[in-house]
Coordinates of C-alpha atoms and ligand atoms in Angstrom, one line a residue:
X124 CA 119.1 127.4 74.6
X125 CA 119.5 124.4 72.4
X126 CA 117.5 121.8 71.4
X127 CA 119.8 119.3 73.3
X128 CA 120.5 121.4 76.3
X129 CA 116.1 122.0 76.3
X130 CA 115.3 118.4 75.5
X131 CA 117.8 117.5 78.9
X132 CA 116.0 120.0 80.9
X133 CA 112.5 118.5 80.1
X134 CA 114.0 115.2 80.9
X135 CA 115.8 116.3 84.1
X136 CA 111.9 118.3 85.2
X137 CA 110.3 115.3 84.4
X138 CA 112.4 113.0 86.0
X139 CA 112.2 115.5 89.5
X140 CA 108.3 115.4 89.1
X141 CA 107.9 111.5 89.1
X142 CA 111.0 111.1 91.8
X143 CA 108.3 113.8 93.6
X144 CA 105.0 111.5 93.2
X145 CA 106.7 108.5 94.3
X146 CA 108.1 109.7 97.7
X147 CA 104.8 111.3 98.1
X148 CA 102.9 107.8 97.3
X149 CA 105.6 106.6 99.6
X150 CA 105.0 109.5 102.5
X151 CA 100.9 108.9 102.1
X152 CA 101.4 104.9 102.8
X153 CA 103.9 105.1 105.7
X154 CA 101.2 107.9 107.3
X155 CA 98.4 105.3 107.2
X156 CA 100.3 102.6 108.6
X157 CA 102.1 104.8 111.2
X158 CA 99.1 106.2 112.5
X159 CA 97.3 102.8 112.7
X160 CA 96.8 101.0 116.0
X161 CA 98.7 98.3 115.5
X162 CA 101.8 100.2 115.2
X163 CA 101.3 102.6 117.5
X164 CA 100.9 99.5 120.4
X165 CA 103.8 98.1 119.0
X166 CA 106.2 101.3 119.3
X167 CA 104.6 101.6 122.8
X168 CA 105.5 97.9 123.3
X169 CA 108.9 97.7 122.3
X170 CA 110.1 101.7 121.7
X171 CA 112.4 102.3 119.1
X172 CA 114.0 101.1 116.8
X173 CA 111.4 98.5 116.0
X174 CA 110.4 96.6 112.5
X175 CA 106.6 96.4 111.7
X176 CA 105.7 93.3 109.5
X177 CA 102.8 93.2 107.9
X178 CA 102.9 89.2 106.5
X179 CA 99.8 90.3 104.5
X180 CA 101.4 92.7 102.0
X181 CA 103.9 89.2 101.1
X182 CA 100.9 87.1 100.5
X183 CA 99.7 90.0 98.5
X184 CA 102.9 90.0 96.5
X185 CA 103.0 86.5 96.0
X186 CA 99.3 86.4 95.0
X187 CA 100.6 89.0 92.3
X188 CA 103.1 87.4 91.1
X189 CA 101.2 83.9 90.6
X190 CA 98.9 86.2 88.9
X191 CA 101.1 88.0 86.4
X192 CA 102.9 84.2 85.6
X193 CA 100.4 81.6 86.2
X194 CA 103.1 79.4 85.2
X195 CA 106.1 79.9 87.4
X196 CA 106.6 77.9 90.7
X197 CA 107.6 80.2 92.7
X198 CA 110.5 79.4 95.3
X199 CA 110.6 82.4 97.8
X200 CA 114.3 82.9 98.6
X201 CA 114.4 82.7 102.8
X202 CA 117.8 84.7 102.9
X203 CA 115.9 87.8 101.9
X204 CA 113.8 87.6 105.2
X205 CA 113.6 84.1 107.7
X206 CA 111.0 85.2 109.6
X207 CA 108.4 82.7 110.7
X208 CA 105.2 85.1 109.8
X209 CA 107.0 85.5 106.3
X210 CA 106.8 81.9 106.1
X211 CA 103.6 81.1 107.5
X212 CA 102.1 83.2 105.2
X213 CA 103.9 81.8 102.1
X214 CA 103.6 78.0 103.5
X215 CA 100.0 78.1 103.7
X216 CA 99.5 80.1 99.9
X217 CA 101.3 77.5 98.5
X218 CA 104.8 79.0 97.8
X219 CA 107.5 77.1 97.6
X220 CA 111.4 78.3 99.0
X221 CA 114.8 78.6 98.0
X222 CA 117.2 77.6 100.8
X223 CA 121.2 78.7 101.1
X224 CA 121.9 76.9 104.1
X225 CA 121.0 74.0 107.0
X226 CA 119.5 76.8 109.4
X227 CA 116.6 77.8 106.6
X228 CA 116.1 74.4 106.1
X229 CA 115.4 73.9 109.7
X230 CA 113.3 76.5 109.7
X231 CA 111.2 75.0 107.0
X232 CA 111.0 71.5 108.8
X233 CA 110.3 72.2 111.7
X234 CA 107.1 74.1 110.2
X235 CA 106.4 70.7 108.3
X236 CA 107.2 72.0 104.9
X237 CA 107.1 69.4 102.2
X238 CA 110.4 68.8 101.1
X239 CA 109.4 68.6 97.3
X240 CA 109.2 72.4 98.1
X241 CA 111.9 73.3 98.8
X242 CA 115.1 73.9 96.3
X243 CA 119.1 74.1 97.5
X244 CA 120.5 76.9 95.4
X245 CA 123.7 77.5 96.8
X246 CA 126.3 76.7 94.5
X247 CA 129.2 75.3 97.5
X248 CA 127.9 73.3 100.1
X249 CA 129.1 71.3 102.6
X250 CA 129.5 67.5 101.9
X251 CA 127.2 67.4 105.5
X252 CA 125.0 69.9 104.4
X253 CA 124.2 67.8 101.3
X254 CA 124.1 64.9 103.6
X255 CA 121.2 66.7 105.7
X256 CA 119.3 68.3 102.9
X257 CA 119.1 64.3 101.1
X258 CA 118.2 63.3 104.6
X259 CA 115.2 65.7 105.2
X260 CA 113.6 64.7 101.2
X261 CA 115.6 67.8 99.5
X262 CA 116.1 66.5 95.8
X263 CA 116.7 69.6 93.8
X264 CA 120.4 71.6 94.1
X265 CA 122.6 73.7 92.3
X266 CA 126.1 72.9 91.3
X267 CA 128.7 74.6 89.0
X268 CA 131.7 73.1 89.3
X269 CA 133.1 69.2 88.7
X270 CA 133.9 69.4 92.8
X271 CA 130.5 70.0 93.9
X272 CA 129.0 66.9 91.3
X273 CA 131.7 65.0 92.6
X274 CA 129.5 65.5 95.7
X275 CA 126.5 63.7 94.8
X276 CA 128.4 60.5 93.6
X277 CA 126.2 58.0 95.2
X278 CA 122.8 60.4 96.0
X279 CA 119.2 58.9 95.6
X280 CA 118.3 58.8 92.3
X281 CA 115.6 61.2 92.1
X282 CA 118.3 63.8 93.0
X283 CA 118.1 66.7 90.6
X284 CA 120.8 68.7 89.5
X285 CA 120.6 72.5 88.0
X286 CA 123.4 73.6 86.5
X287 CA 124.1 77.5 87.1
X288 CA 124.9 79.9 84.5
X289 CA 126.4 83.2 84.5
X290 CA 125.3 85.9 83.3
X291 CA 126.9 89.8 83.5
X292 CA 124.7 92.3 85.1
X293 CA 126.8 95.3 85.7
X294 CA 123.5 97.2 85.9
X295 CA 122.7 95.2 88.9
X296 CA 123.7 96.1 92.8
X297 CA 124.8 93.0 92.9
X298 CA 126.2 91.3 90.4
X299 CA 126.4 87.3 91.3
X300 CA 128.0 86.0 88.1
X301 CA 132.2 86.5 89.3
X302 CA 131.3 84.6 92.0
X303 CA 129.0 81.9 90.3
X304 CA 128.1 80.4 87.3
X305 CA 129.9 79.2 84.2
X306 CA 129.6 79.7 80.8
X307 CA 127.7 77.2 77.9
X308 CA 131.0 75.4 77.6
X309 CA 131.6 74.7 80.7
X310 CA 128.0 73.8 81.5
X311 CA 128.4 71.3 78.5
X312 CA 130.9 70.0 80.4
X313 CA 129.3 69.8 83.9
X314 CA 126.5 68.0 81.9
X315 CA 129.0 65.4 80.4
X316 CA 130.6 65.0 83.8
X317 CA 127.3 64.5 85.8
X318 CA 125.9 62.0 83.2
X319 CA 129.6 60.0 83.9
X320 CA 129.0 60.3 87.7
X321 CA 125.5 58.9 87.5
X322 CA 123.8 61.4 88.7
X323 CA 120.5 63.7 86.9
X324 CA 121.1 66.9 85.4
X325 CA 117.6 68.2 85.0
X326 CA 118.5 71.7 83.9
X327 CA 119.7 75.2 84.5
X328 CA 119.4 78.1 86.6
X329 CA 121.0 81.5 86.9
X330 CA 120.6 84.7 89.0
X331 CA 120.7 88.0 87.0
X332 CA 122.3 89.9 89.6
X333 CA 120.4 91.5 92.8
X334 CA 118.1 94.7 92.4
X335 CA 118.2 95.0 88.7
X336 CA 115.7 97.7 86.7
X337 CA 116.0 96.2 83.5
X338 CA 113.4 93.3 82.7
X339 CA 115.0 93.1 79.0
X340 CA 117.5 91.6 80.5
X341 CA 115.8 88.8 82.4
X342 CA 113.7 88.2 79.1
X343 CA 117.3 88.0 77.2
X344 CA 118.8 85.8 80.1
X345 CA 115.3 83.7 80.1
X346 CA 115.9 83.2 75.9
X347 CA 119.6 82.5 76.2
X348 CA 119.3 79.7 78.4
X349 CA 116.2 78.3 76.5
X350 CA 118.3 78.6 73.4
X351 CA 121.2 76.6 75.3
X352 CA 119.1 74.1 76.2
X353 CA 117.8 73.4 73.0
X354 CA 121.5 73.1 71.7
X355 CA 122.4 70.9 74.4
X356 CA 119.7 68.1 74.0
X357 CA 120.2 67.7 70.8
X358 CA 124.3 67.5 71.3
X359 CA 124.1 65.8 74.1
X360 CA 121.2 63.4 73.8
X361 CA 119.9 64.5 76.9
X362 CA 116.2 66.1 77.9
X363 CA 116.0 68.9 80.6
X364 CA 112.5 69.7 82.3
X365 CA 113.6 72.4 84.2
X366 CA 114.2 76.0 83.6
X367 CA 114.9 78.4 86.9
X368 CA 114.9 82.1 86.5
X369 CA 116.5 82.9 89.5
X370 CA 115.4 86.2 91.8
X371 CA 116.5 89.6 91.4
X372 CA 113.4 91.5 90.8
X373 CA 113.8 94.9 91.9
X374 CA 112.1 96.5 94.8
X375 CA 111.1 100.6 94.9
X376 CA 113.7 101.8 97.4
X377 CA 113.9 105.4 96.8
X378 CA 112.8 105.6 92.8
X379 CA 109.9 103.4 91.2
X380 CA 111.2 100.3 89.8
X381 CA 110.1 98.3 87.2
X382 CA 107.3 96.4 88.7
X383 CA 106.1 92.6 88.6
X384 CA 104.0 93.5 85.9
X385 CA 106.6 94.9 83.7
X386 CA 108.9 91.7 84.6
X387 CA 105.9 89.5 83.9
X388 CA 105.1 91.0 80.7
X389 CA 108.8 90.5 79.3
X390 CA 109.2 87.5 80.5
X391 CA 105.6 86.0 79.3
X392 CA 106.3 85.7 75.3
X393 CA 110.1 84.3 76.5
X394 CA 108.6 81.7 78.5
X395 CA 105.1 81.1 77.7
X396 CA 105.4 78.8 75.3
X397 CA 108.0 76.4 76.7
X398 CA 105.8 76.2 79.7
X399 CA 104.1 72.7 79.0
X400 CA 107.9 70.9 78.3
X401 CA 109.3 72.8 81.3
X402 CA 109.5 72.9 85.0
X403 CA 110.0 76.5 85.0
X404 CA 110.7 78.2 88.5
X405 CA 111.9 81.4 90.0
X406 CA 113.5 82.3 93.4
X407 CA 112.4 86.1 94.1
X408 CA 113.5 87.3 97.6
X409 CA 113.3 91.3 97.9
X410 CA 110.8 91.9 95.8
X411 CA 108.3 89.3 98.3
X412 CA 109.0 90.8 101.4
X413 CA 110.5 94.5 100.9
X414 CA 107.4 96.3 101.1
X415 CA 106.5 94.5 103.9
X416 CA 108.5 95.5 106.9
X417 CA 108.8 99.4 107.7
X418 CA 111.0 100.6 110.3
X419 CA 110.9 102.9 112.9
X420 CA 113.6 104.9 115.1
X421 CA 114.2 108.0 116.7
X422 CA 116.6 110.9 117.4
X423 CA 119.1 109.8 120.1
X424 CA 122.0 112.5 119.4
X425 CA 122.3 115.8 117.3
X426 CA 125.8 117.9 116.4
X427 CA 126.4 121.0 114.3
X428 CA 129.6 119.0 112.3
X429 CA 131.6 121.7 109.7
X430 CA 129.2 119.7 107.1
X431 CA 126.6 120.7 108.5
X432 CA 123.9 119.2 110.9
X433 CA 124.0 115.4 111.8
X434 CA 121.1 113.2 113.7
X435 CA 121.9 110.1 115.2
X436 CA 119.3 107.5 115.1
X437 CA 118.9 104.3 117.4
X438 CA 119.3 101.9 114.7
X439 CA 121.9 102.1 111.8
X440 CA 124.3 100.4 109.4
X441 CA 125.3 97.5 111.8
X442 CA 121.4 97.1 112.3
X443 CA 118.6 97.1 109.9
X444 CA 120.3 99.6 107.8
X445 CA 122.5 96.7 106.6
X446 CA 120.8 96.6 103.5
X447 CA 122.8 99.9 102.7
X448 CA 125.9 98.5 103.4
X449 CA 125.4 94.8 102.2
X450 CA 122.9 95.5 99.2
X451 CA 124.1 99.3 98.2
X452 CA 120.0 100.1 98.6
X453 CA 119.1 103.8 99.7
X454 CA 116.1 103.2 101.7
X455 CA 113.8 106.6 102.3
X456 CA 113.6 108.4 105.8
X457 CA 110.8 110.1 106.6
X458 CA 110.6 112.4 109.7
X459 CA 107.2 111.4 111.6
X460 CA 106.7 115.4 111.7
X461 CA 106.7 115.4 107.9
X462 CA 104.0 112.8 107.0
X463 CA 100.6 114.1 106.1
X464 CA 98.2 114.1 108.9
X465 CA 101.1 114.2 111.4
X466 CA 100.3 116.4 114.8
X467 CA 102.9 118.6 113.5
X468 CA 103.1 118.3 109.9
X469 CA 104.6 120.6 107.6
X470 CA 105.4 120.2 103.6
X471 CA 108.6 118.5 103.3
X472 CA 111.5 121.3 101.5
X473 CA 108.9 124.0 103.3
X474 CA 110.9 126.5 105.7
X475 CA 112.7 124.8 108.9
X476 CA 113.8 122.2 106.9
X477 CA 117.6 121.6 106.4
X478 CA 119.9 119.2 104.6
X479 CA 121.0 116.7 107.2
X480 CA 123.1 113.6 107.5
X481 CA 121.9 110.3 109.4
X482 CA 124.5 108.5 111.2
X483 CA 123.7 105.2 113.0
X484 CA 124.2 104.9 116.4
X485 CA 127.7 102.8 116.7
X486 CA 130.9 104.3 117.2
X487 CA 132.7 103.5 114.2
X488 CA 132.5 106.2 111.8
X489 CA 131.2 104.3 108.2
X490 CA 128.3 104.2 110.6
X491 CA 126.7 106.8 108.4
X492 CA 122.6 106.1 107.1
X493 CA 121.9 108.8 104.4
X494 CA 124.0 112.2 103.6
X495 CA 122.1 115.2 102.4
X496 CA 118.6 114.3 103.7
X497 CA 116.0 117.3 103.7
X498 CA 114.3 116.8 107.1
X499 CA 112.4 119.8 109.4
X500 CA 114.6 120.5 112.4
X501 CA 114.3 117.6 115.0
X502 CA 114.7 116.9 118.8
X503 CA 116.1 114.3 120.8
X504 CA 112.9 110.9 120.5
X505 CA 111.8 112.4 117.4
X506 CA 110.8 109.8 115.6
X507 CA 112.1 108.8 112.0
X508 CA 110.4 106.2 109.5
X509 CA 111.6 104.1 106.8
X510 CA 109.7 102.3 104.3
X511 CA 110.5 99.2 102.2
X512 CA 112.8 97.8 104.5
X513 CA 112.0 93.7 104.8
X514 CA 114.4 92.6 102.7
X515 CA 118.2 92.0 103.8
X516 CA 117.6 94.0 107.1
X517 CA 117.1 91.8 109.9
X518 CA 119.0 89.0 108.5
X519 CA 122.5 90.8 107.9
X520 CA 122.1 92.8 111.4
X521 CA 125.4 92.4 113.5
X522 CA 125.1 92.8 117.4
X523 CA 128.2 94.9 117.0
X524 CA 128.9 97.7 119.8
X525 CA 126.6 95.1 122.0
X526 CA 122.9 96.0 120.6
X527 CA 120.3 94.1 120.7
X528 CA 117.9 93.4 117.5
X529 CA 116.0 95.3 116.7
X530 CA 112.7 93.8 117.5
X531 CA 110.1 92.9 114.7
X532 CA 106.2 93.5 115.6
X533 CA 104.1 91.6 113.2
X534 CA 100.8 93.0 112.2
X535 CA 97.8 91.3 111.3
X536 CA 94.6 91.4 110.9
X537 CA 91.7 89.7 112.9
X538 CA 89.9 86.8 111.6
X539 CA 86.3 88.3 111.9
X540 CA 86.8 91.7 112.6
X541 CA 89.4 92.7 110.6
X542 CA 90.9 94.8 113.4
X543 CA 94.6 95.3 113.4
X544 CA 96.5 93.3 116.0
X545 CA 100.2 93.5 117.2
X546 CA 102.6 90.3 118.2
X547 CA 105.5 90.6 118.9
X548 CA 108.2 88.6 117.7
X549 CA 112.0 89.4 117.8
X550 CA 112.9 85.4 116.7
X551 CA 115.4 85.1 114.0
X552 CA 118.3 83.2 112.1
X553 CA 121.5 83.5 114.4
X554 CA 123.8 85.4 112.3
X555 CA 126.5 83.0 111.0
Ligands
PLP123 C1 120.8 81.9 94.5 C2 119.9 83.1 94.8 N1 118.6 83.0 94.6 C3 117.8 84.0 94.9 C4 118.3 85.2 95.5 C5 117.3 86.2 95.8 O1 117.6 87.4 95.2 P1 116.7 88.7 95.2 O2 116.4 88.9 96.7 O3 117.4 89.8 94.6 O4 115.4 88.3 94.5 C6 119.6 85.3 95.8 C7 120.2 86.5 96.4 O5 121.3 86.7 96.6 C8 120.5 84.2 95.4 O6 121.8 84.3 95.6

């Protein structure tokens, strides 16, 4: 063999050992929580499918991320998950949120949020959305385009204006910047035309693009917009105090990726030092509440198909699986039967098993979960598990082929005991 072809087959071996230890990190987590009491009662409560939250793990992540950069005000973006023990948790650490629309920001008054928390970051709004947002103390939007300043001819002038930038992320699964964002010579000009219009442009933002594994590129986004900036004071005759990072850190669907840490420690020496002159500000939504919600189905159908053996599950594409369809994410399913300390456990790729697809359990055929999954030959209420699913689940589910939500149990903890507890919740955003 070569020393090419050898070098690619260490790298390949490697690669399949650490894919290996993640799903088996992965398997060994949804046991434990599986097994726990709390979830138990709540598939007992509600069946399957169902959606256990655990609000704790997101006050753990945000905890983390205040951690790894003491100086970013973080805005927690509600699209990713509007669920009131998401918010709860975030409200009372201190978080602040990242609205798209007039239902979050309901959300967020009617809990009593202070306004001066809370950030407008769609780019196209509504003259009456404005109108609301203004009304209920919301001082700080996004704009990029002449229309939308046009918009806030006339606004209280402690109204805050961020212009937003694009950047190209084809790495990214979703890449925002062809559908926002301008360029620095058009943001020179949005500056211009908002200083004409009267109204404060206090400075940028940008969104990398969704889910991406690269945190040299949010350091070189984080540097190019400092650098602009700079440029554009001193052009200008203007001063800024406000940098926002945008979201898009990644979460670990089916491969590790890079972490907060990793994000945190490219970012640090980018930002660090601008951190006294700057407002600087993020709006992370997956990577707060993905690890947080797990779901749960089970078997409703099975067919030999000429491909091979197909399970249908109680929950699919036009459920919580959206995020497949919506996010291109491949979120792991584990057969109960295959997680370690299960009543019938056996190694996963051990005899009995068999490649399978996962179809969801609509009749329109893109209604299709996971091709080529290795599971151990299951039964009709067999149940299925799937970890890191909180983020862009519940929120893009459709009611399509009339079925309900699927119902979210919250888990927490008790105050003195520190026994597990189950509530059940199924509110949620109506899906617009
Ligand atoms: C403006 C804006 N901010 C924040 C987010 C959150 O992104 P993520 O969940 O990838 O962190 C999004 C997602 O689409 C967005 O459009």
């Amino acid at each position: 063999m070569n020393p090419t072809a050898l070098h690619d087959l260490h790298v390949k071996r490697r690669d399949a050992r650490t894919a290996r230890a993640f799903e088996d990190r992965r398997r060994a987590e949804t046991s434990a929580l599986l097994s726990s009491v709390a979830a138990r009662a709540a598939i007992a409560l509600h069946g399957t499918p169902v959606l256990l939250l655990d609000p704790e793990r997101v006050r753990r992540q945000y905890r983390h991320l205040r951690r790894t950069l003491p100086f970013v005000g973080f805005h927690y973006a509600v699209k990713a998950l509007a669920h009131d023990a998401v918010l709860d948790v975030l409200d009372d650490a201190g978080c602040g949120f990242d609205i798209a629309g007039g239902e979050e920001l309901a959300l967020l008054t009617r809990r009593g949020v202070d306004p001066a928390r809370i950030i407008h970051t769609h780019p196209i709004k509504k003259p009456a959305e404005i109108a609301a947002a203004l009304a209920a103390g919301v001082r700080t939007f996004v704009v990029d385009n002449d229309v939308e300043i046009d918009k806030f001819r006339g606004a209280p002038p402690d109204t805050r204006l961020l212009v937003r930038l694009a950047y190209r992320s084809p790495h990214a699964k979703s890449d925002l910047s062809s559908k926002f964002g301008v360029g620095p010579f058009e943001a020179a000009h949005l500056v211009e035309r908002a200083l004409a219009a009267g109204v404060t442009v206090a400075g940028f933002s940008y969104h990398v693009g969704s889910q991406l594994d690269d945190a040299g590129r949010f350091a070189a986004a984080a540097a190019d917009t400092l650098e602009l900036m700079d440029i554009l004071e001193r052009r200008l005759n203007v001063q800024f105090d406000t940098l926002d990072i945008g979201g898009g850190f990644p979460a670990s669907y089916d491969a590790e990726a890079a972490g907060v840490d990793e994000m945190a420690a490219a970012l640090r020496p980018v930002l660090e030092p601008h951190a006294r002159r700057l407002d600087i500000i993020a709006e992370p939504g997956r990577v707060m509440v993905a690890d947080a919600m797990t779901l749960v189905t089970s078997v409703v159908g099975i067919a030999e198909r000429s491909d091979g053996r197909w399970y249908y599950l109680d929950d699919g594409l036009y459920g919580s699986y959206s995020n497949v369809l919506t996010e291109d994410v491949h979120p792991l399913v584990f057969a109960e039967r295959d997680l370690p300390g299960s009543a019938a456990s056996h190694p996963a790729g051990a005899a009995g098993h068999r490649w399978a697809t996962l179809a969801g359990p609509t009749c329109d055929s893109s209604d299709v979960i996971a091709r080529e999954v290795m599971l151990p030959d299951l039964r009709v209420g067999d149940l299925l598990v799937s970890p890191t699913m909180g983020a862009y689940t519940t929120v893009t589910a459709t009611r399509f082929n009339g079925r309900p939500f699927t119902p979210v149990a919250v888990l927490g903890r008790g105050p003195v005991t520190g026994e597990i507890a189950v509530a059940s919740d199924a509110r949620r955003l109506p899906i617009v």
